[in-house]
Tab-separated table of C-alpha atoms and ligand atoms in Angstrom:
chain	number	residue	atom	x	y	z
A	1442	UNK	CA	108.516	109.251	32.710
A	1443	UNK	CA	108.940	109.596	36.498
A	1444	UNK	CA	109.531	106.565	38.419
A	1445	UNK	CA	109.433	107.860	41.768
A	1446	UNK	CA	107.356	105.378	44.441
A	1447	UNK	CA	106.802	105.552	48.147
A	1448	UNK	CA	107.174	102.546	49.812
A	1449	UNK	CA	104.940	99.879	50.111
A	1450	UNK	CA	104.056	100.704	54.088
A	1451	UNK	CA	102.860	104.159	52.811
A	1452	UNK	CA	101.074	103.023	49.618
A	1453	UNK	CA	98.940	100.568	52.428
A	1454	UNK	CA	98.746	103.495	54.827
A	1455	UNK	CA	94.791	104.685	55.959
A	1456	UNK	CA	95.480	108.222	56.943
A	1457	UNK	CA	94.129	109.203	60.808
A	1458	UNK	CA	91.006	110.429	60.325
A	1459	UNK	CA	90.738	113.747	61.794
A	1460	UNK	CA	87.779	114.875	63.402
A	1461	UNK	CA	85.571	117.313	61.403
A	1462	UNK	CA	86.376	121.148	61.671
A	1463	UNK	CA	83.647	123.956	62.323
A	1464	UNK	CA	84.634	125.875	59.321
A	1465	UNK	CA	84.208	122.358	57.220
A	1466	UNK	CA	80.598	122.040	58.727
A	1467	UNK	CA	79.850	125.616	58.607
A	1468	UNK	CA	80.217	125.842	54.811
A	1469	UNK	CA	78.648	122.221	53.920
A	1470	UNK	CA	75.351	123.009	55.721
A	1471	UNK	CA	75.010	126.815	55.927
A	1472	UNK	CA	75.189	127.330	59.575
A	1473	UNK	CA	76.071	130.295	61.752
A	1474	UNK	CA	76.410	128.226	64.636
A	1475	UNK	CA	78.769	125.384	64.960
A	1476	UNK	CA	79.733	123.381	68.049
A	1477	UNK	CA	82.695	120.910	68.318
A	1478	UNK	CA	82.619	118.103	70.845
A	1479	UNK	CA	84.644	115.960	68.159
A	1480	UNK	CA	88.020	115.738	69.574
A	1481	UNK	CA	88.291	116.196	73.036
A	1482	UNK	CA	89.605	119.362	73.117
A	1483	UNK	CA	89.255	121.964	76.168
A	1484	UNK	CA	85.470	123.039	76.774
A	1485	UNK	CA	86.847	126.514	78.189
A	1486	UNK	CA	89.084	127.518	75.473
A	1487	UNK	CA	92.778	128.275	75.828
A	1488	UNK	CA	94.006	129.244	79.451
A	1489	UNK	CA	93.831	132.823	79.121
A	1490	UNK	CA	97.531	133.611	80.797
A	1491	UNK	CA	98.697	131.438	77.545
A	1492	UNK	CA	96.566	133.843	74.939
A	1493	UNK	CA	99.042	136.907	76.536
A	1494	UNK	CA	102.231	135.247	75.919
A	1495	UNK	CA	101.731	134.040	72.362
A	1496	UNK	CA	100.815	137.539	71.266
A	1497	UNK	CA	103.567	138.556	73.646
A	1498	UNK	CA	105.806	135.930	71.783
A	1499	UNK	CA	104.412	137.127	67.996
A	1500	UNK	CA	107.302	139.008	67.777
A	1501	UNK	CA	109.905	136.037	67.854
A	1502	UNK	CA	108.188	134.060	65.346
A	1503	UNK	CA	111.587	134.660	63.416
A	1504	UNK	CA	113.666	133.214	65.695
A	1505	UNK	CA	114.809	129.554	66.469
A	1506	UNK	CA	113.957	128.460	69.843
A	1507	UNK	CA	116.458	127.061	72.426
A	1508	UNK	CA	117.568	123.646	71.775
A	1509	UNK	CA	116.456	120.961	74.235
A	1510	UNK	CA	113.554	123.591	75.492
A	1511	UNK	CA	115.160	123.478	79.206
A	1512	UNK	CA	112.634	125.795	80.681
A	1513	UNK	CA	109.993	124.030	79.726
A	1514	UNK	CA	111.771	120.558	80.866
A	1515	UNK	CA	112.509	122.366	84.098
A	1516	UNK	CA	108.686	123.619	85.027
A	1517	UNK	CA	107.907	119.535	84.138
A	1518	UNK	CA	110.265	118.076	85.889
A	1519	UNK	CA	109.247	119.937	89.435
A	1520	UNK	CA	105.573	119.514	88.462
A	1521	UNK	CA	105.905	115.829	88.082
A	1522	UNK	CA	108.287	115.699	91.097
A	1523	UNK	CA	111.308	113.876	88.483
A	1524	UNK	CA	114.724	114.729	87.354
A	1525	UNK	CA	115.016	116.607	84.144
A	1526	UNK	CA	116.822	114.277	82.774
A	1527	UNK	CA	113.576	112.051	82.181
A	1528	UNK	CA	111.651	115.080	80.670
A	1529	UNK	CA	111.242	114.693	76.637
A	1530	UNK	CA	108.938	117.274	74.760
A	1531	UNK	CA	107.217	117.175	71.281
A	1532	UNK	CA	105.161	118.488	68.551
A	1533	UNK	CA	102.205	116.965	70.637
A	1534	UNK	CA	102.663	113.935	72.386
A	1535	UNK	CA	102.279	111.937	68.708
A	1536	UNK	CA	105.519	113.365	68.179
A	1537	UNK	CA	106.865	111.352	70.988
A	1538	UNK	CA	105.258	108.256	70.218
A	1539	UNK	CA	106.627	108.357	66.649
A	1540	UNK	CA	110.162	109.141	67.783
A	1541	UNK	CA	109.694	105.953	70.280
A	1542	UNK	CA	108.480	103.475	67.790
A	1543	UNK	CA	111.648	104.929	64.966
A	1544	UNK	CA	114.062	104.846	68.173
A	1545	UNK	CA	113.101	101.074	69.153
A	1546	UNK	CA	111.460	99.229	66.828
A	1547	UNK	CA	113.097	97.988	63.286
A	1548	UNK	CA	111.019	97.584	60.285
A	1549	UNK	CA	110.404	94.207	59.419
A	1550	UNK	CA	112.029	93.048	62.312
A	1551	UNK	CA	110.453	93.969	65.289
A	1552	UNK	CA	107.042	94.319	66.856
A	1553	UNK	CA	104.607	96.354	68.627
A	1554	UNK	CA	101.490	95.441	70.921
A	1555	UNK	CA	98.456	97.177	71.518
A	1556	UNK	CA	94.963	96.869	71.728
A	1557	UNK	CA	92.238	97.121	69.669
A	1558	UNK	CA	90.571	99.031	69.410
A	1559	UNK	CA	92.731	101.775	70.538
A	1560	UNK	CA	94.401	105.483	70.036
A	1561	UNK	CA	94.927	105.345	65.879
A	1562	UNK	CA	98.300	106.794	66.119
A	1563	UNK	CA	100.150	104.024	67.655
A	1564	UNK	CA	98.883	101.828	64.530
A	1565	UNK	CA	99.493	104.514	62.002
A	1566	UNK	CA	103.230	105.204	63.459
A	1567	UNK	CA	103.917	102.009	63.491
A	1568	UNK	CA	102.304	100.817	59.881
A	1569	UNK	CA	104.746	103.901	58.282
A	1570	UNK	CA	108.023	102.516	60.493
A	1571	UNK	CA	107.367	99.016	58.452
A	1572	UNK	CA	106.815	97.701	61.854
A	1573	UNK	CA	104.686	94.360	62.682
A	1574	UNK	CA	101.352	95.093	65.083
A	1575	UNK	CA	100.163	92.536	66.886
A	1576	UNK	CA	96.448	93.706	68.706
A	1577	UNK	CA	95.039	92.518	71.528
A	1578	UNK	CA	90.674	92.835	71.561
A	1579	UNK	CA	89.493	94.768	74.600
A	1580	UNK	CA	87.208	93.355	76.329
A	1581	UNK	CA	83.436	93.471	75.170
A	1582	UNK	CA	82.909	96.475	78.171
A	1583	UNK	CA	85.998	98.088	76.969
A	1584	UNK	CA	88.478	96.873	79.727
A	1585	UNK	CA	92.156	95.525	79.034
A	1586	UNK	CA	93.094	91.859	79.516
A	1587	UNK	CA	96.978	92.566	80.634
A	1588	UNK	CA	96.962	88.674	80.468
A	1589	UNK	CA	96.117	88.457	77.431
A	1590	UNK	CA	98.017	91.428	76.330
A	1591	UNK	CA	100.966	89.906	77.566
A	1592	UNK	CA	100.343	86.822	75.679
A	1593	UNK	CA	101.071	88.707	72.157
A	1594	UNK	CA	104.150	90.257	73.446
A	1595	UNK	CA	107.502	88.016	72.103
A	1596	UNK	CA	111.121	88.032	71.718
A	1597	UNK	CA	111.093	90.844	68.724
A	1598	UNK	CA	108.519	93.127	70.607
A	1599	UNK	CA	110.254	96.411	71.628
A	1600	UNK	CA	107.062	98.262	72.164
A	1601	UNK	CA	103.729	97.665	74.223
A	1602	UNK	CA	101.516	100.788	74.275
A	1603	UNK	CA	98.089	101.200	76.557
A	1604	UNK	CA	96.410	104.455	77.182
A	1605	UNK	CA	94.935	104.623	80.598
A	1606	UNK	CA	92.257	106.373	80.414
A	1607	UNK	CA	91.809	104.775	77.466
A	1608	UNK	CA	90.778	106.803	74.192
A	1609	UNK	CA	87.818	105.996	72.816
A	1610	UNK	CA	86.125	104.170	76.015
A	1611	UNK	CA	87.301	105.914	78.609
A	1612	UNK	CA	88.262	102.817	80.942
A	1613	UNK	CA	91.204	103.544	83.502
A	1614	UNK	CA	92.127	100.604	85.085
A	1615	UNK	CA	93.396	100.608	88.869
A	1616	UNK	CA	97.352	101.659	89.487
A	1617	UNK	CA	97.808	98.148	90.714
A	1618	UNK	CA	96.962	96.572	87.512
A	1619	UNK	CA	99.422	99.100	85.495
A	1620	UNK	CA	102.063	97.788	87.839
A	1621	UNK	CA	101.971	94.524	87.500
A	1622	UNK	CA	101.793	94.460	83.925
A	1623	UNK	CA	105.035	96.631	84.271
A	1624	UNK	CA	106.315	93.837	86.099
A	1625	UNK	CA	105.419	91.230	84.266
A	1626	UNK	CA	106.691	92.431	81.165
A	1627	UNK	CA	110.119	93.591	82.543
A	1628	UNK	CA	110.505	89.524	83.530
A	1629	UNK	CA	108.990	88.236	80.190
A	1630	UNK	CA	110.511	90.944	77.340
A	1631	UNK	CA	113.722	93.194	78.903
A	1632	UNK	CA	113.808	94.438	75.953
A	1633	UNK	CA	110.926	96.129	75.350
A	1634	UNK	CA	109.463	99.397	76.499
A	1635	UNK	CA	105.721	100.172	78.659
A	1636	UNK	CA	104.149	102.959	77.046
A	1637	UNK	CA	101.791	104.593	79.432
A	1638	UNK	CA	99.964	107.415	77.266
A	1639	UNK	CA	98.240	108.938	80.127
A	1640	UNK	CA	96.653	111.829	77.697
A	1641	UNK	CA	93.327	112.159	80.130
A	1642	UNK	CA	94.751	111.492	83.458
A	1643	UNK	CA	94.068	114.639	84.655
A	1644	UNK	CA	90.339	114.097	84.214
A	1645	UNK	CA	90.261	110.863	86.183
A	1646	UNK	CA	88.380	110.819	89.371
A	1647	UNK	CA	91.545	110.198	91.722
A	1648	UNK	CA	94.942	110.681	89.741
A	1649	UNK	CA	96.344	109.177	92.457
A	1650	UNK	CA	94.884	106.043	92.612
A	1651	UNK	CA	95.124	105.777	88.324
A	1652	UNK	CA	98.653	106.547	88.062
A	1653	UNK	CA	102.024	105.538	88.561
A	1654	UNK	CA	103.201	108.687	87.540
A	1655	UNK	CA	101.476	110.526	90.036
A	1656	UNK	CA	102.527	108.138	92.596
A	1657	UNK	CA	105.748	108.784	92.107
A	1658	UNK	CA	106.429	104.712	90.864
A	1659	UNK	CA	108.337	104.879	87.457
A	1660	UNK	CA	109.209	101.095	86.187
A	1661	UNK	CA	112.022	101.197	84.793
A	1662	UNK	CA	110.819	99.717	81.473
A	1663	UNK	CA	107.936	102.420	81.322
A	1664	UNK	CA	107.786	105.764	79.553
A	1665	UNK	CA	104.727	107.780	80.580
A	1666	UNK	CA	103.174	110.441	78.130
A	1667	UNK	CA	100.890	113.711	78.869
A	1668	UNK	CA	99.818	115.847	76.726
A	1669	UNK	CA	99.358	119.916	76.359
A	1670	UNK	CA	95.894	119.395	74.329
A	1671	UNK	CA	93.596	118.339	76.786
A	1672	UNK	CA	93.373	119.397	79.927
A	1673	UNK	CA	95.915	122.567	79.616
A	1674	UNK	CA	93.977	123.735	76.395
A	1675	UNK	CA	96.529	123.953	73.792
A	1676	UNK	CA	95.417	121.272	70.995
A	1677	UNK	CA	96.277	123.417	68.096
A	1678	UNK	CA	99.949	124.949	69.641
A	1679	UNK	CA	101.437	120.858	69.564
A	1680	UNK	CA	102.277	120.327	73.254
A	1681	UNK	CA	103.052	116.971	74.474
A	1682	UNK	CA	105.851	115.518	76.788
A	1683	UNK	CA	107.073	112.367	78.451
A	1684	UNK	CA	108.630	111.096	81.173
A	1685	UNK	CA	111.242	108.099	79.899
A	1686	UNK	CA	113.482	106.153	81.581
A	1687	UNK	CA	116.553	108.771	81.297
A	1688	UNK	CA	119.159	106.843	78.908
A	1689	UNK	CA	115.777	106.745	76.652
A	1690	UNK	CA	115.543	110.415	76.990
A	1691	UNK	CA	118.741	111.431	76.535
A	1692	UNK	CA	118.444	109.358	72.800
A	1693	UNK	CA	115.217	110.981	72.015
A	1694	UNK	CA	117.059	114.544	72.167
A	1695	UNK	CA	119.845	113.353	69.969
A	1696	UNK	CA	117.289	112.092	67.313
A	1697	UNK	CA	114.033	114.414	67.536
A	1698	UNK	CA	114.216	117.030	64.939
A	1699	UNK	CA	116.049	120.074	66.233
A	1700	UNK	CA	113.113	122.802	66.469
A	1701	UNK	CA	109.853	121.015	67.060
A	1702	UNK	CA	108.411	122.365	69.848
A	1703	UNK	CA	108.469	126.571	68.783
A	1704	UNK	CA	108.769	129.552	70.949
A	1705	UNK	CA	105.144	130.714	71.277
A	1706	UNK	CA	104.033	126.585	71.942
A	1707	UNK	CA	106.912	126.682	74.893
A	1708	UNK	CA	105.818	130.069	76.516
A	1709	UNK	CA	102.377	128.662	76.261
A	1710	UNK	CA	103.041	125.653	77.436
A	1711	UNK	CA	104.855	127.440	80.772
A	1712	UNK	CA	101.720	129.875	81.187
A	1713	UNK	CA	99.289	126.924	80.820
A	1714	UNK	CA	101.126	125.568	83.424
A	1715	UNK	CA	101.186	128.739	85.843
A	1716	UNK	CA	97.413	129.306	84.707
A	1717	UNK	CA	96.148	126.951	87.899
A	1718	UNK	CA	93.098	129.049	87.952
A	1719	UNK	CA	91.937	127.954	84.052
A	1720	UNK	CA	92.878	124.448	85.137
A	1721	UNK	CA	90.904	123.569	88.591
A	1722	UNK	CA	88.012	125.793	85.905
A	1723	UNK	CA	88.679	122.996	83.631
A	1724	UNK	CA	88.472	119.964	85.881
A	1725	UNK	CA	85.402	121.195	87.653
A	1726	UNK	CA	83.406	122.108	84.088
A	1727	UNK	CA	84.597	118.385	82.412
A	1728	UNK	CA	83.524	116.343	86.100
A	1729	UNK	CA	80.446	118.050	85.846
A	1730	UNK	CA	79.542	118.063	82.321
A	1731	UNK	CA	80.589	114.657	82.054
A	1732	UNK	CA	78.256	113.399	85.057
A	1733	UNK	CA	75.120	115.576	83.591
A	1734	UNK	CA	76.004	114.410	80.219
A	1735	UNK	CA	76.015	110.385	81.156
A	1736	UNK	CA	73.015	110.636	83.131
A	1737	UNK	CA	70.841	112.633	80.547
A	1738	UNK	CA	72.495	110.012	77.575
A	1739	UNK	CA	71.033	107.287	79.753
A	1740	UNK	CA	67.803	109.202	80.597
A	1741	UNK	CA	67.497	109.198	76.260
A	1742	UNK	CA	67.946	105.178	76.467
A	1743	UNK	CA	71.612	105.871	75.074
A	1744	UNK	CA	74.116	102.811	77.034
A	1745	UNK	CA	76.960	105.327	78.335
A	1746	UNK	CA	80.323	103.618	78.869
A	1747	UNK	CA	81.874	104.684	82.299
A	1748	UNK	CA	84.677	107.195	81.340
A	1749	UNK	CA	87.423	108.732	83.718
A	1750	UNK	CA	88.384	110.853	80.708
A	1751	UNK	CA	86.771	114.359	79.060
A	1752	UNK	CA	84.531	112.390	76.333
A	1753	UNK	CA	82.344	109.456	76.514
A	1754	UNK	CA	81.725	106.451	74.793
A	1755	UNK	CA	77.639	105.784	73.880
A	1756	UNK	CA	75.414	104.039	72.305
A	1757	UNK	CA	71.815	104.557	71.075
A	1758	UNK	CA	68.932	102.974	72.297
A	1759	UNK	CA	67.711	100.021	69.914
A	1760	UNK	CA	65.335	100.734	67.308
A	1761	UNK	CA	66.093	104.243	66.571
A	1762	UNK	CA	68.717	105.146	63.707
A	1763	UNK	CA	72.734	104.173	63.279
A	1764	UNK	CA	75.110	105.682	64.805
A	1765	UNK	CA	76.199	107.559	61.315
A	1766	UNK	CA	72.610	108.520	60.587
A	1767	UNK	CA	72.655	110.101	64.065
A	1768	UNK	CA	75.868	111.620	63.407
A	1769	UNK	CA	74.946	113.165	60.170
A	1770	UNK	CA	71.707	114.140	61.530
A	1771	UNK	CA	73.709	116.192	64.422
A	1772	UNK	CA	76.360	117.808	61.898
A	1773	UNK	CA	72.725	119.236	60.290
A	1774	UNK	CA	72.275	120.440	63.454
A	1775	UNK	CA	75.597	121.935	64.019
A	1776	UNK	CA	76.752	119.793	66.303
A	1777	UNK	CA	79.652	117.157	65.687
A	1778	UNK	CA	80.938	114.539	67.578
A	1779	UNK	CA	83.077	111.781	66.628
A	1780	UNK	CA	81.655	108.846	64.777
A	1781	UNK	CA	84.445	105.540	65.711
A	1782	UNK	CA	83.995	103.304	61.971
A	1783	UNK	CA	87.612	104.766	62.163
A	1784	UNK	CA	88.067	102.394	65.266
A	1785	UNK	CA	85.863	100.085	63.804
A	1786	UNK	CA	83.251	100.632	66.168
A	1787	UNK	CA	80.520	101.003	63.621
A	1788	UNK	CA	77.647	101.489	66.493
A	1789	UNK	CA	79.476	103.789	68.676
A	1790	UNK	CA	79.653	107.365	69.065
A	1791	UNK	CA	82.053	109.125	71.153
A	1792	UNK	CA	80.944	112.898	72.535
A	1793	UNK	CA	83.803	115.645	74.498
A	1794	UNK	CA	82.476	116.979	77.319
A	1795	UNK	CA	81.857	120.984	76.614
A	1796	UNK	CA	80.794	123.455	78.367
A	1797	UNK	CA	77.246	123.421	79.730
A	1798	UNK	CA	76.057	125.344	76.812
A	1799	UNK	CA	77.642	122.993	73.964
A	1800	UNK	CA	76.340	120.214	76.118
A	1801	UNK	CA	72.582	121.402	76.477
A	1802	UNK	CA	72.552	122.449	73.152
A	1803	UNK	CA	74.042	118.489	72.182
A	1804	UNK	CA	71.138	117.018	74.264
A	1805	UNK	CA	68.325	118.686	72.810
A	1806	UNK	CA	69.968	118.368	69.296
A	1807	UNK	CA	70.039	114.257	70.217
A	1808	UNK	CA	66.903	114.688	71.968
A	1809	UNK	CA	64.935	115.812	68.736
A	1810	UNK	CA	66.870	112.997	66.399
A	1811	UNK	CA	65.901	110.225	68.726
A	1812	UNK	CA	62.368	111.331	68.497
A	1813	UNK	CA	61.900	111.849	65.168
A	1814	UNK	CA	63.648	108.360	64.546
A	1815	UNK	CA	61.982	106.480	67.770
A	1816	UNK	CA	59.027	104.158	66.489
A	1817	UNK	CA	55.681	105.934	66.933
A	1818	UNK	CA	54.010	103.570	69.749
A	1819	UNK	CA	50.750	105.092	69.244
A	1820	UNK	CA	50.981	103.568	65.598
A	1821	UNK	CA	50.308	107.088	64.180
A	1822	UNK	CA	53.056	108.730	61.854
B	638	LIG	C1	94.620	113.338	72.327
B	638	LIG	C2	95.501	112.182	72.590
B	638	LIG	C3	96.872	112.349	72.655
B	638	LIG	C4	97.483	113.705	72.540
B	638	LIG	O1	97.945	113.992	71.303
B	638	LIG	P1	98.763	115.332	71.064
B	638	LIG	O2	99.652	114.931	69.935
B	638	LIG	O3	99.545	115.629	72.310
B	638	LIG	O4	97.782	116.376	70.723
B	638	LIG	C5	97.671	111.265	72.967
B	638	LIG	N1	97.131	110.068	73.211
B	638	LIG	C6	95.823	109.867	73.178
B	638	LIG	C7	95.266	108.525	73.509
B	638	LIG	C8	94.963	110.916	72.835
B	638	LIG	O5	93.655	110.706	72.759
């Protein structure tokens, strides 16, 4: 008889929950139609200069890529306005945030802060390192208390992770704020790391004004993370990178598995960011549909959380059905969005921004559901 057992961390583990696919939701109810606006992927697609070089790159699919990707690392490091040497890439930025909870943290030791709710991966990552969470509650409108953050964060804490914008609310709070917190925690815990995950900064309203990595102000105790999913359209190649405190960077090379970012993910990666065209395409299409999209929700009676990111956070208006009965009743529709129970947000429903066909075609999906669920005021049924 086999005795083989995975640890007790994994046997505890709840998996991330993925949202649904198109071909899941095409099968289960029939359709011919589906539309995602699940997990905030691009609403325009991949950047077309990208779509050339991976079939371009088709043909090297038997070969290793360079080690240390330093083309890639190059094009980041004059894009962000930093040495190389702070430049890390991944399989997706959760590649990176796994490496920096296994490079930092020691199970059963040492801790890590975040909120809660929050990104799922940070939790996950650091349930499967054996590592201690400690969670801070957001505040009831979604915004962070750094104080009280800060309040969690001890002698054994080695990591402190925030996303700003945050995923699911969509709250960015002001540079100033990030800063301090930077500050505060360099005096109270030198030994543990700031993890900015800035996945949607590029959606925010003024970059500038959100970011310290755009400003050009990089704590020392602060890695910053960005992402090739989002705004650069690349979800399903696994493109993410960081900028880390160099000595930090020049560790995560050493330990990151050798070949984890592939040759057609760099090329795309480099033609994503050449592709400025597809980009200022994609800003302009999420500002928009995200404006249009909060003022219709609220038009419905939805509450619509204020979101610098491509998604928002929402609520229905009281009196009409859950948020999973709405969700189901969209996926009959063929349209999904992302249910948060996952979160623990049982009431909430988070929707990408798509393009302004997805997002008409959401509306008037919601628009029927919320009708046929609203309480007839004439008392007829
Ligand atoms: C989408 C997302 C990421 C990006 O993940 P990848 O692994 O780069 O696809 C990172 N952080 C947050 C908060 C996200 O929502």
């Amino acid at each position: 008889m086999s005795r083989i057992s995975v640890r007790p961390e994994i046997q505890r583990l709840d998996a991330y929950a993925p949202g649904l696919s198109i071909a899941e939701i095409r099968r289960k109810y029939g359709l011919d139609q589906v539309i995602k606006m699940a997990s905030n992927e691009n609403p325009l697609g991949a950047p077309p200069l990208a779509q050339e070089v991976v079939r371009r790159y088709a043909a090297f699919a038997f070969r290793y890529p360079q080690g240390g990707n330093p083309r890639l690392v190059a094009a980041l490091a004059a894009l962000h306005s930093v040495e190389p040497a702070r430049i890390v890439v991944g399989n997706g930025s959760d590649e990176i945030i796994d490496m920096l909870i296994r490079m930092l943290a020691e199970a059963g030791r040492h801790v890590i802060v975040c909120f809660e709710p929050c990104f799922s991966i940070y939790p996950i990552q650091g349930g499967i390192a054996g590592v201690q969470l400690r969670r801070c509650p957001l505040r009831k409108d979604f915004s962070f208390n750094f104080d009280a953050l800060l309040n969690l964060v001890n002698a054994d804490t080695r990591l402190v992770f925030v996303s700003t914008p945050d995923n699911p609310s969509g709250y960015c709070p002001p540079r100033a704020a990030v800063r301090d917190l930077a500050r505060q925690l360099a005096d109270h815990a030198p030994d543990c790391l700031l993890v900015i995950d800035e996945a949607y900064m590029d959606f925010a309203d003024d970059e500038n004004a959100s970011s310290l990595l755009a400003a050009g102000d990089l704590p020392e105790n602060t890695a910053f993370l960005r992402t090739f999913s989002k705004s650069y359209g690349l979800a399903g190649l696994r493109l993410g990178y960081g900028v880390l405190p160099p000595v930090l960077a020049k560790y995560y090379w050493r330990t990151r598995l050798p070949f984890s970012v592939n040759i057609p993910a760099e090329e795309a990666g480099l033609a994503a960011l050449a592709d400025t065209a597809f980009r200022q395409a994609t800003l302009t299409t999420v500002h928009e549909g995200r404006a249009l999209l909060r003022q219709k929700l609220t038009e419905l009676g939805c509450t619509v959380w204020p979101s610098s990111a491509n998604f928002l956070l929402f609520q229905l208006p009281e009196g009409t059905c859950s948020a999973q009965e709405c969700f189901e009743a969209l996926l009959k529709k063929g349209v999904i969005i992302r249910p948060l129970s996952s979160y623990g947000l049982q009431e909430h429903l988070r929707v990408s921004v798509g393009n302004p066909q997805e997002n008409a075609a959401f509306l008037a999906a919601l628009r029927d559901i919320l009708a046929s669920s609203a309480p007839d005021r004439d008392g007829k049924s």
